[in-house]
Coordinates of N, CA and C in Angstrom, one line a residue:
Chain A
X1 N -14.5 48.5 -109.3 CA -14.9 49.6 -108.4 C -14.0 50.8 -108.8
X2 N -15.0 52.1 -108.7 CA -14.3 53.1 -109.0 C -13.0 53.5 -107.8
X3 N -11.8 54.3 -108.3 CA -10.7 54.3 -107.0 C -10.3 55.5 -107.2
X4 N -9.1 55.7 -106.4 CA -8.0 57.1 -106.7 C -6.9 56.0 -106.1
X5 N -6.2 56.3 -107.4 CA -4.3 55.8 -107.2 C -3.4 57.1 -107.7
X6 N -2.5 57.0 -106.8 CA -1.0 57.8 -107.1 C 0.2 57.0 -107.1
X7 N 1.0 57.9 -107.7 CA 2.2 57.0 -108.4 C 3.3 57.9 -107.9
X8 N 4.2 57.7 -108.0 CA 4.6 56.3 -107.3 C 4.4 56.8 -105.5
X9 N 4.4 55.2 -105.1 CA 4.2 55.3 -103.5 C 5.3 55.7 -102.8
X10 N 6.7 56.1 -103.2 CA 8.0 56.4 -102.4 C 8.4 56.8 -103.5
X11 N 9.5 57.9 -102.9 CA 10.3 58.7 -104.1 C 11.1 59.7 -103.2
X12 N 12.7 58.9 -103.2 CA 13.7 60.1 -103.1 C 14.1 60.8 -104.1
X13 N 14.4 62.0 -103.3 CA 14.9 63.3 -105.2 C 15.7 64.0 -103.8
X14 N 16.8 64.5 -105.0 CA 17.9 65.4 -104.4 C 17.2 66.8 -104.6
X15 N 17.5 67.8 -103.7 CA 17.7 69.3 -103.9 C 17.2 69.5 -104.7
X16 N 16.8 70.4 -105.9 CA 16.7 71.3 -106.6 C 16.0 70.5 -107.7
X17 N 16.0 69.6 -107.5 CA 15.0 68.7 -108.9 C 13.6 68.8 -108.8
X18 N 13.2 68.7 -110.2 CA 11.8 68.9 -110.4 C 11.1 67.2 -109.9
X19 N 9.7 67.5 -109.7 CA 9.1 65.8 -109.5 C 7.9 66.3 -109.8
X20 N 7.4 65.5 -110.1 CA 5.6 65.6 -110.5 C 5.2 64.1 -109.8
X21 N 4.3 64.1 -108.8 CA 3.3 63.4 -108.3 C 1.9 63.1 -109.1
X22 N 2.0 61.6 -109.9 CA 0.8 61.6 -110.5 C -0.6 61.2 -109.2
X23 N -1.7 61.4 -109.7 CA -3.0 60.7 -109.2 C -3.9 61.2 -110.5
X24 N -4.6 59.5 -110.4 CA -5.6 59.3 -111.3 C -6.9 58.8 -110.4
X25 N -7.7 59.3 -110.9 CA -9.4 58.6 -110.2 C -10.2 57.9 -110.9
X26 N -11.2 57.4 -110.7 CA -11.8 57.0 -111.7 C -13.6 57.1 -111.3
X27 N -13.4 57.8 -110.5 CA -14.8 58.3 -109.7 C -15.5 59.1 -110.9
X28 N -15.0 60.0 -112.1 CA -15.5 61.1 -112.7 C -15.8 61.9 -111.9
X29 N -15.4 62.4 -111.1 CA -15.6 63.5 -109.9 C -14.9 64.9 -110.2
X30 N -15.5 65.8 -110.5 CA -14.6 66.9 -110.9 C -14.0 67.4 -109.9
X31 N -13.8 67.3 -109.0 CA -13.6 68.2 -107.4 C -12.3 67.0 -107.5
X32 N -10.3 67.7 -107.4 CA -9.8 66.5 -106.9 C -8.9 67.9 -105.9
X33 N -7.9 67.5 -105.3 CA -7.4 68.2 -104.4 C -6.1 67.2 -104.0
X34 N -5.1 68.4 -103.6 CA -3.8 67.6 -103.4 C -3.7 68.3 -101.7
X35 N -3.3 67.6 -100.7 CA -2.8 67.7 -99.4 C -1.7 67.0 -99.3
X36 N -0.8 67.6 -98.7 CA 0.4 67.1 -97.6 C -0.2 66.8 -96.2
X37 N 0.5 65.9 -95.5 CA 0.6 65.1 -94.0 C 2.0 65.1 -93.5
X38 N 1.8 66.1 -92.4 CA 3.3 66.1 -91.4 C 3.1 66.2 -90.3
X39 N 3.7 65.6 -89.6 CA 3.4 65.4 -88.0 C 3.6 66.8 -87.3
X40 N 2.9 67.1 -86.3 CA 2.5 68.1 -85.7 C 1.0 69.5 -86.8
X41 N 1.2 69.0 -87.9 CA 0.4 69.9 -88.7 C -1.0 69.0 -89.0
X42 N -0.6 68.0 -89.3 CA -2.3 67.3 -90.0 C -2.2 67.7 -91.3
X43 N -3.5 67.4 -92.0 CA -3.1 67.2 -93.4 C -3.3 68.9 -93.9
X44 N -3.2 69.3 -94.7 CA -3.1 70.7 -95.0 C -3.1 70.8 -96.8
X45 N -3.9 71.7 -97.4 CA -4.7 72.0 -98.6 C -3.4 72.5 -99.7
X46 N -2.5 71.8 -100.4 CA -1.8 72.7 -101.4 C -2.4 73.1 -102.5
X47 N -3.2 72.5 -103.1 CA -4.0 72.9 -104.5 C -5.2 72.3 -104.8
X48 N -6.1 72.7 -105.4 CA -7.5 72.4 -105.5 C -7.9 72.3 -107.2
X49 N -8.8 71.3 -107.9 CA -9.1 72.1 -109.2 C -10.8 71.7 -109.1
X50 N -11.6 72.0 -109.8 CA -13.2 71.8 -109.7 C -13.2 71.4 -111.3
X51 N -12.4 71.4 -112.2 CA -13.1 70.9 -112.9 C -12.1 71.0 -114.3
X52 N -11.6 70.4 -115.7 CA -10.5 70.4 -116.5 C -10.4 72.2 -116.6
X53 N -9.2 72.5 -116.5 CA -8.7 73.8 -117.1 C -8.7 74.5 -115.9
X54 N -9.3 74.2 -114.5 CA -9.8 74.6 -113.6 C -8.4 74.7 -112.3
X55 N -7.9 75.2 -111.6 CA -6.8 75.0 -110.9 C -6.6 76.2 -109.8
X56 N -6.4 76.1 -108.2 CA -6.5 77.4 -107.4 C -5.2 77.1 -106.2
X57 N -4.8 77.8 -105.6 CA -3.8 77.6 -104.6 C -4.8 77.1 -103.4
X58 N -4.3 76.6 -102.4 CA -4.8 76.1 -101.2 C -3.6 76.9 -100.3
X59 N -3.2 75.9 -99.1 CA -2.7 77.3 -97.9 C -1.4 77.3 -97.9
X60 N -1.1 75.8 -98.8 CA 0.9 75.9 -98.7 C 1.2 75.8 -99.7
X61 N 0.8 76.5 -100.9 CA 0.8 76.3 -102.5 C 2.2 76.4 -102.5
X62 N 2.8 77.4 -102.2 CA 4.2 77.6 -102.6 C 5.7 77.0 -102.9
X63 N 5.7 76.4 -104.0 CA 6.3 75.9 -104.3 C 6.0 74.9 -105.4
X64 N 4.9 74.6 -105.3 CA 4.0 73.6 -106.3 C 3.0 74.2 -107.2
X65 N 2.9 73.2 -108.5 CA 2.2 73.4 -109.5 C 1.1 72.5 -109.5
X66 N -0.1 72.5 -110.3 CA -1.0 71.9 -110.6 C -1.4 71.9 -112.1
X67 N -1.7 70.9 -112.8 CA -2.8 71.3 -114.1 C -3.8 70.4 -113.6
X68 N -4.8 70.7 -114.7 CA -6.2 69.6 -115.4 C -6.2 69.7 -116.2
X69 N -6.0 68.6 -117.4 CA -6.2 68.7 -118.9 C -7.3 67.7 -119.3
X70 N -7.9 66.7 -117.8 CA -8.9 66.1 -118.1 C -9.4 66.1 -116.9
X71 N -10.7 65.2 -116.8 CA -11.1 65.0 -115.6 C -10.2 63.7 -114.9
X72 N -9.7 63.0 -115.3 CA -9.5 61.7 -114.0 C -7.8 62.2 -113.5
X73 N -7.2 63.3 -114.3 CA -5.7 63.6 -113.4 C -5.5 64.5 -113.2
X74 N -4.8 65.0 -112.5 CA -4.2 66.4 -111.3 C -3.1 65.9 -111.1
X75 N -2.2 66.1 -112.2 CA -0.4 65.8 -111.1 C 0.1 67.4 -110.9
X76 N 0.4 66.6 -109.4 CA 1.1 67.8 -108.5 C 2.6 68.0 -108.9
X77 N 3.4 68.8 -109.4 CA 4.5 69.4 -109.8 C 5.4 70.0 -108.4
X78 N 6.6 69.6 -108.2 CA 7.7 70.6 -107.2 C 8.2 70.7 -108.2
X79 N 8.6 72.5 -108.3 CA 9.3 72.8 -109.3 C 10.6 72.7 -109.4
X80 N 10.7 72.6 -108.3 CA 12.2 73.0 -107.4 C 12.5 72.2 -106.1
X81 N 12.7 71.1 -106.0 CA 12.6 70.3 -104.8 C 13.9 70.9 -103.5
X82 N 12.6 70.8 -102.5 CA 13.0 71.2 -101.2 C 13.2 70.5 -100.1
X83 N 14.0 70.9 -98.9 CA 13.8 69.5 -98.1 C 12.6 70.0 -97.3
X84 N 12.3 70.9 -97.1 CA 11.2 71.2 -96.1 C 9.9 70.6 -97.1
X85 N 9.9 69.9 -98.0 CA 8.8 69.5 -99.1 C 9.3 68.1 -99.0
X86 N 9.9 67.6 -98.2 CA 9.6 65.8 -97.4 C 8.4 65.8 -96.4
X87 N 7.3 64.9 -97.2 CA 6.0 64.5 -96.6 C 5.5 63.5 -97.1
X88 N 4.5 63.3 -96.6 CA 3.5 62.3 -97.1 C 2.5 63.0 -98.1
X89 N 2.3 62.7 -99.0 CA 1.4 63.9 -100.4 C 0.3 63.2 -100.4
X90 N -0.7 63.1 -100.1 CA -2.2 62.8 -100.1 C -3.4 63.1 -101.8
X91 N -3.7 62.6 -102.5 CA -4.8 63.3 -103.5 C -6.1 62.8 -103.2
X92 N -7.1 63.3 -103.5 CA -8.5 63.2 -102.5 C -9.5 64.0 -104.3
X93 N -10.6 62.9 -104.4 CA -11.2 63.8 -105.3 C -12.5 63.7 -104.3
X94 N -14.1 64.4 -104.6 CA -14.9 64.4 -103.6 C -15.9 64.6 -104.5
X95 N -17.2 63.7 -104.6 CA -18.4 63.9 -105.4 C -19.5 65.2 -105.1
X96 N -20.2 64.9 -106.0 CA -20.4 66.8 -106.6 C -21.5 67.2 -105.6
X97 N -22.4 66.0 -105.3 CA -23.9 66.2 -104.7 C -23.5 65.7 -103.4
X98 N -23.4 64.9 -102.7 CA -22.8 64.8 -100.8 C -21.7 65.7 -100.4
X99 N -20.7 66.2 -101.8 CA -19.3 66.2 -100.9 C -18.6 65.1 -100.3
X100 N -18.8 63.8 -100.2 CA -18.0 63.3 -99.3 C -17.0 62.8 -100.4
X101 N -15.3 63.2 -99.7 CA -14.3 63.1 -100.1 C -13.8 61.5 -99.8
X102 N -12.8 61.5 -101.0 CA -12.0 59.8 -101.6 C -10.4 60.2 -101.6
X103 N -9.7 59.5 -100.7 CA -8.1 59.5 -101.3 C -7.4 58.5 -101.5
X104 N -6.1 59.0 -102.2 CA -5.4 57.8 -102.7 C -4.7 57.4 -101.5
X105 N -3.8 56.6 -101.7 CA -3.0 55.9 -100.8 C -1.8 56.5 -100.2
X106 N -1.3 58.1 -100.9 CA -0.4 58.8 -100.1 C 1.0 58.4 -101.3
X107 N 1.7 59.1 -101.2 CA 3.3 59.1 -101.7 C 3.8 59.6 -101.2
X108 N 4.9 59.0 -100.2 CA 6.1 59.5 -99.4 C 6.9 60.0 -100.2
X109 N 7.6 61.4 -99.8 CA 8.2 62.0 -100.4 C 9.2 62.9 -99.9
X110 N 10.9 62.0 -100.1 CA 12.2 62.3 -99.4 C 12.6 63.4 -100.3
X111 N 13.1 64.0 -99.9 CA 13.9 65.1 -100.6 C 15.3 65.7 -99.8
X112 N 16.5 65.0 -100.1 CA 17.6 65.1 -99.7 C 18.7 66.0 -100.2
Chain B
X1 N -10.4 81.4 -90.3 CA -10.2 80.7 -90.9 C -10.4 79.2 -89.8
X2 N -11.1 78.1 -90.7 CA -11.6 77.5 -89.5 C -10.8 76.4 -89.1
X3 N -11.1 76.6 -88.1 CA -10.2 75.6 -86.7 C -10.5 74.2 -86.6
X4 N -10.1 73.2 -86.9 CA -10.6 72.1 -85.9 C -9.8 71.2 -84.9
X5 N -10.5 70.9 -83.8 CA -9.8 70.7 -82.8 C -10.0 69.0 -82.6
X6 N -9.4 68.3 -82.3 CA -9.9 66.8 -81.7 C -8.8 66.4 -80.2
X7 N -9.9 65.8 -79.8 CA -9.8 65.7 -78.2 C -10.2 64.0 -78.0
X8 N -9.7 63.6 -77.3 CA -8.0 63.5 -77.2 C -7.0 63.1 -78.2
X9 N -5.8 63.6 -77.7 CA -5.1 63.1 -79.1 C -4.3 61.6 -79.4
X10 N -4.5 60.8 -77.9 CA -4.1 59.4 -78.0 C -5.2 59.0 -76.9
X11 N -5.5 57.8 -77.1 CA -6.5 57.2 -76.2 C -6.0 55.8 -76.6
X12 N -6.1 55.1 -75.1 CA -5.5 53.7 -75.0 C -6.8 53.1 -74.4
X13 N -7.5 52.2 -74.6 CA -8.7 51.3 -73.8 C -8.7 49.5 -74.1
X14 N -9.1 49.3 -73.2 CA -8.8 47.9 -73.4 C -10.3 47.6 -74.0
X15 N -9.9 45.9 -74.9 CA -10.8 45.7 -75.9 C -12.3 45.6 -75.0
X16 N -13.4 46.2 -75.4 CA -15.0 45.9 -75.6 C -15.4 46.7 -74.8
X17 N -14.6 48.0 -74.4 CA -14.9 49.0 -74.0 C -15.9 49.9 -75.2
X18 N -16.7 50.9 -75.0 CA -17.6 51.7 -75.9 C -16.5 53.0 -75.4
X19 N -16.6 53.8 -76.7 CA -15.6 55.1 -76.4 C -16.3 56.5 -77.3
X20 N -15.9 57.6 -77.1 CA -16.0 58.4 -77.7 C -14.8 58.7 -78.6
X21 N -15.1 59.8 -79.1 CA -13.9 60.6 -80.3 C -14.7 62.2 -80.2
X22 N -13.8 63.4 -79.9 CA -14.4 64.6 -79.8 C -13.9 65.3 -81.4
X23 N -14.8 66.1 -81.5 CA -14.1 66.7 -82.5 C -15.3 68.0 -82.6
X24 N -14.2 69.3 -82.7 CA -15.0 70.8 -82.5 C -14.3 71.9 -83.4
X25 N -15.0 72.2 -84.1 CA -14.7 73.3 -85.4 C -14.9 74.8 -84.8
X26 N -14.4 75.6 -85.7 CA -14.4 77.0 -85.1 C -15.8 78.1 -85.4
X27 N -16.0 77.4 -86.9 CA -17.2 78.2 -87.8 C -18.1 77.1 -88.2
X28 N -19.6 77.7 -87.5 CA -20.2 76.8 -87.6 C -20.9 76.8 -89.2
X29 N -20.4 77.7 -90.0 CA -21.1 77.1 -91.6 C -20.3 76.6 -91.8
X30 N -20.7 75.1 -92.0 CA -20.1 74.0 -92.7 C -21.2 73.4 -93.8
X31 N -20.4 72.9 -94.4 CA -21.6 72.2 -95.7 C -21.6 70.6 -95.2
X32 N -20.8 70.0 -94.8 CA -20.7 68.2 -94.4 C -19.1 68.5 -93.1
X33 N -19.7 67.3 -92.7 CA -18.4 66.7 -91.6 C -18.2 65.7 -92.2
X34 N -16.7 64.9 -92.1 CA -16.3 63.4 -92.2 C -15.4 63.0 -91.7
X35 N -15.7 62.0 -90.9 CA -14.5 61.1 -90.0 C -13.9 60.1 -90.8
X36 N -12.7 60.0 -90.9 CA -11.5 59.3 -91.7 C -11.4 58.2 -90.4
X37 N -10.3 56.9 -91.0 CA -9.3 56.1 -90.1 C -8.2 56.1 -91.1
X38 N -7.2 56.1 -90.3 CA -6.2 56.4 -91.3 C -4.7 55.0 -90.1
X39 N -4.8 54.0 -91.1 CA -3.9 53.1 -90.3 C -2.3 53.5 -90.5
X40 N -1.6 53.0 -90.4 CA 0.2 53.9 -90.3 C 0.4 53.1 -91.6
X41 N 1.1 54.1 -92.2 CA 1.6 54.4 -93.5 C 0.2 53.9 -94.6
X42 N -0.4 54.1 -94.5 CA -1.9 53.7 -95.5 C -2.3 55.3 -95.1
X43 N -3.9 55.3 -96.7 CA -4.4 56.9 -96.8 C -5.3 56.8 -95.9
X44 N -6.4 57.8 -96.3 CA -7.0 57.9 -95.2 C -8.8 57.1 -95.7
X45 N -9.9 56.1 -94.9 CA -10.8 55.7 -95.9 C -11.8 56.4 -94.7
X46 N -13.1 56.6 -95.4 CA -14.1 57.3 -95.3 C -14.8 56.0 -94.2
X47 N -15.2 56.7 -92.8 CA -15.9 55.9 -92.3 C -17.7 56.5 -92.4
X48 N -17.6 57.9 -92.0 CA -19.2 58.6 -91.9 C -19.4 59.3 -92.7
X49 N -19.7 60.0 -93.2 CA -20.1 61.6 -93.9 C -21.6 62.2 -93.2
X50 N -21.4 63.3 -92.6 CA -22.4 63.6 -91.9 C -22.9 65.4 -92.5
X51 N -24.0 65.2 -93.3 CA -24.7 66.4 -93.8 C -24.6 67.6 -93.0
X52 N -24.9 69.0 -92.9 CA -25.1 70.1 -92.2 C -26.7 69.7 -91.6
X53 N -27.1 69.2 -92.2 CA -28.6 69.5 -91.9 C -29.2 68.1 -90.8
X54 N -28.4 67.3 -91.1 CA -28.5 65.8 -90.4 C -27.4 65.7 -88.8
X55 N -28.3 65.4 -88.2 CA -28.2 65.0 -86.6 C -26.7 64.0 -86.6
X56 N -27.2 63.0 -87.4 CA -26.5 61.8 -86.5 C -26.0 60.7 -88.0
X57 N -25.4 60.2 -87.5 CA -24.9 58.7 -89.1 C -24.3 57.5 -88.4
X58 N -25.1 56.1 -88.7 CA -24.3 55.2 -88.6 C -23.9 54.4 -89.1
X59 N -23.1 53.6 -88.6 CA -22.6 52.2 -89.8 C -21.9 51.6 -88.6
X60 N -22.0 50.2 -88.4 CA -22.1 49.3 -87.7 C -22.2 49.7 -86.3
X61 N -20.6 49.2 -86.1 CA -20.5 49.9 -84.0 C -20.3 51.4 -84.2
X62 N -20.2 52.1 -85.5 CA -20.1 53.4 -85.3 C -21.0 54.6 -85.2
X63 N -21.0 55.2 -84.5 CA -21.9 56.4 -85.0 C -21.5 58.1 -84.9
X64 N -21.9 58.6 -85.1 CA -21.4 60.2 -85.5 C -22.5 60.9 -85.3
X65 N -22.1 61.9 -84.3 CA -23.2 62.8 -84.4 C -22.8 64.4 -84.4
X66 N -24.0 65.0 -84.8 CA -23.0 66.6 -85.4 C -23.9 67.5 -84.7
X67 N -23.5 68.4 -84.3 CA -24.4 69.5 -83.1 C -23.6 70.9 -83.9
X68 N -24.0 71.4 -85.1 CA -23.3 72.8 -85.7 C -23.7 73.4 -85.2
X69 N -24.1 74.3 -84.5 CA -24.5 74.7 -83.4 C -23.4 75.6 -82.6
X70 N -22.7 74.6 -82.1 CA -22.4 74.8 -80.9 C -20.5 74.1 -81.6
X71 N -20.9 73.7 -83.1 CA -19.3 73.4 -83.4 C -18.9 72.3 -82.7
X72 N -19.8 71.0 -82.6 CA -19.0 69.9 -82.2 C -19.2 68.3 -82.8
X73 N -18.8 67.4 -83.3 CA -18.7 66.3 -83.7 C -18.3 65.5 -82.8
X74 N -19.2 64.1 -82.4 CA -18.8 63.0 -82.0 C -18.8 61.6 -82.5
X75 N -17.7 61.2 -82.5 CA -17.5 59.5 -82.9 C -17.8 58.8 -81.7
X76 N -18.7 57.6 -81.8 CA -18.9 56.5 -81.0 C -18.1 55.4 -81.6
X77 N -17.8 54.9 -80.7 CA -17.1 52.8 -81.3 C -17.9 52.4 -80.1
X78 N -18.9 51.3 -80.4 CA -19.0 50.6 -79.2 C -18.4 49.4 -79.4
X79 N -18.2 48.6 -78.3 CA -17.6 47.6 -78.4 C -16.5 47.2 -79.3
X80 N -15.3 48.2 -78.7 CA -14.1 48.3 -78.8 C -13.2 46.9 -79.6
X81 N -12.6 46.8 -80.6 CA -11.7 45.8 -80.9 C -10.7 46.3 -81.0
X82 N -9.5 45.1 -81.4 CA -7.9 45.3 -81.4 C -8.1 45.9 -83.1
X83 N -8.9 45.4 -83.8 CA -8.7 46.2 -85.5 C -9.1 47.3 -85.3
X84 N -9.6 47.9 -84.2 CA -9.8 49.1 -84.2 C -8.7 50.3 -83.9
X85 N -7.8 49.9 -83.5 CA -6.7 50.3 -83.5 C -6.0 51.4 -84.8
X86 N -6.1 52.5 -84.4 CA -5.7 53.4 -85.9 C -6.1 55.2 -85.5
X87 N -6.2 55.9 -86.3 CA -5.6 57.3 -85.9 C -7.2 57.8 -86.7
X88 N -7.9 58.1 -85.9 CA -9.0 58.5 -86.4 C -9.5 60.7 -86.7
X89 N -9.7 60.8 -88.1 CA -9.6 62.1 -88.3 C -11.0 62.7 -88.4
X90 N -11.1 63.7 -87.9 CA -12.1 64.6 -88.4 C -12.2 65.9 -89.6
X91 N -12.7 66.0 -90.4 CA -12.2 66.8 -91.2 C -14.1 68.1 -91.6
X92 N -14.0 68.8 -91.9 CA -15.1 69.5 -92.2 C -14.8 70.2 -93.4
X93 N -16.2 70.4 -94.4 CA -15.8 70.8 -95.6 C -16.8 72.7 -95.1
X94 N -16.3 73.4 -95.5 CA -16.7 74.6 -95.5 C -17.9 75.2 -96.7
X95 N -19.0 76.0 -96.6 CA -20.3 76.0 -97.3 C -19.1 76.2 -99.3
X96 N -19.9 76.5 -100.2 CA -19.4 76.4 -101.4 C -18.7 77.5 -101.4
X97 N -18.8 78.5 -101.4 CA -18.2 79.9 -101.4 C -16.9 79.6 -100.9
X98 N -16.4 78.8 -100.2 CA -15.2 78.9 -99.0 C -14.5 77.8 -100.4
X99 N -14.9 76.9 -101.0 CA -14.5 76.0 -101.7 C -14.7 74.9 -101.3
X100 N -14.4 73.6 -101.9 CA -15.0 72.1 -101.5 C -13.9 71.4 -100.5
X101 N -12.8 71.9 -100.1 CA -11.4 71.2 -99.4 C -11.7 71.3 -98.3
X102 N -11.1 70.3 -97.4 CA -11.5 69.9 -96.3 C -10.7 70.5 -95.5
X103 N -11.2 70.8 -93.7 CA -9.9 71.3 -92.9 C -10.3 70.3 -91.6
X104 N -8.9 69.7 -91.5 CA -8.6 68.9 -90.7 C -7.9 68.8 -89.4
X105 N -8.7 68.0 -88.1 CA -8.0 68.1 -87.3 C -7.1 67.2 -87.2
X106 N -6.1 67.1 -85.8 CA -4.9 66.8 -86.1 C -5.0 65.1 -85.7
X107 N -6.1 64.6 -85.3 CA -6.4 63.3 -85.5 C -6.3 62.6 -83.6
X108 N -6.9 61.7 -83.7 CA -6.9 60.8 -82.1 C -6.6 59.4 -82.6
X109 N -5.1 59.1 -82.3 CA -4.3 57.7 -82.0 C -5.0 56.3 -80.7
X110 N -6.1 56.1 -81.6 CA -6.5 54.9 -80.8 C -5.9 53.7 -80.7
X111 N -5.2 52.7 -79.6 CA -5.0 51.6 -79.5 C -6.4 51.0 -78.7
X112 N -6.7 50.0 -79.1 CA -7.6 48.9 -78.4 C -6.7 47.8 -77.7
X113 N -6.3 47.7 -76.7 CA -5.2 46.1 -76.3 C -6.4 45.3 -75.8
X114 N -5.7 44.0 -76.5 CA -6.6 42.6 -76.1 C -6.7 42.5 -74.5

């Protein structure tokens, strides 16, 4: 069965270090998107790409990167780890003709 | 920029009760609606996907129905269980122009007790 996994499921990082959050899909879905989950907010849009080469900010980009160099991965980059960037990191790709969206299983993400 | 709202935000009912789930957006162009369950510390899985153009969706005890209109989404559970238990989301995708990402409300904490 086609899926979406991310890697790793938990990950403490100190201050000021870089992390890259992998997700892979295997849907072929060009539409993948990265959200954070934090209590009192709900999930919320950091980056978007539609398609390889393809890559846009969402509403709390700041502080994170994105590439596409293919279709099945989107890792999400902190360039600069923060504590206010401790969440739960969600990736979600979504097919081309319904729209209806797929996510992975989430990566907790401590930053001390 | 659009709103979505879900009502209530914890609901307790005892098992084999039939219940709702509210859920009301700000802007009625939407391209699809979709209700998630999302159990504690697990992602979130696709229970409905409900078209702009389509009324209603179901799949088993569930159903969903979409009134864009007037900006509102409802979840049915009939006949309530204890695995029903879990934090159910509403999310709406905005027409293409806006982009394909979803905006989400902040979710309803269902328990079912035996």
């Amino acid at each position: 069965d086609a899926e979406i996994t991310q890697s790793p499921r938990h990950k403490i990082t100190e201050t000021g270090r870089q992390v890259t959050l992998a997700c892979h899909q295997t849907w072929n879905h060009n539409n993948m998107f990265w959200y954070r989950q934090d209590l009192g907010h709900g999930l919320r849009l950091i980056h978007y790409s539609y398609g390889v080469q393809d890559t846009n900010k969402g509403e709390v980009s700041d502080g994170y990167s994105v590439s596409r160099s293919n279709t099945e991965d989107l890792p999400l980059t902190l360039e600069s780890a923060a504590s206010s960037q401790t969440s739960v990191y969600f990736c979600a790709s979504s097919e081309g003709t319904t729209g209806e969206s797929f996510f992975g299983q989430g990566t907790r993400l401590t930053v001390v | 920029k659009q709103e979505v709202t879900q009502i209530p935000a914890a609901l307790s009912v005892p098992e084999g009760e039939n219940l709702v789930l509210n859920c009301s957006f700000t802007d009625s162009a939407i391209y699809n609606l979709q209700w998630f369950r999302q159990d504690p510390g697990k992602g979130l899985t696709s229970l409905l996907l409900i078209q702009s153009s389509q009324r209603e969706q179901t799949s088993g005890r569930l159903n969903a129905s979409l009134d864009k209109s007037s900006g509102r989404s409802t979840l049915y559970i009939a006949a309530s269980q204890p695995g029903d238990s879990a934090t159910y989301l509403c999310a709406v995708r905005a027409n293409s122009n806006s982009g394909y990402a979803l905006n989400f409300g902040k979710g309803t904490s269902l328990l079912v007790t035996p």
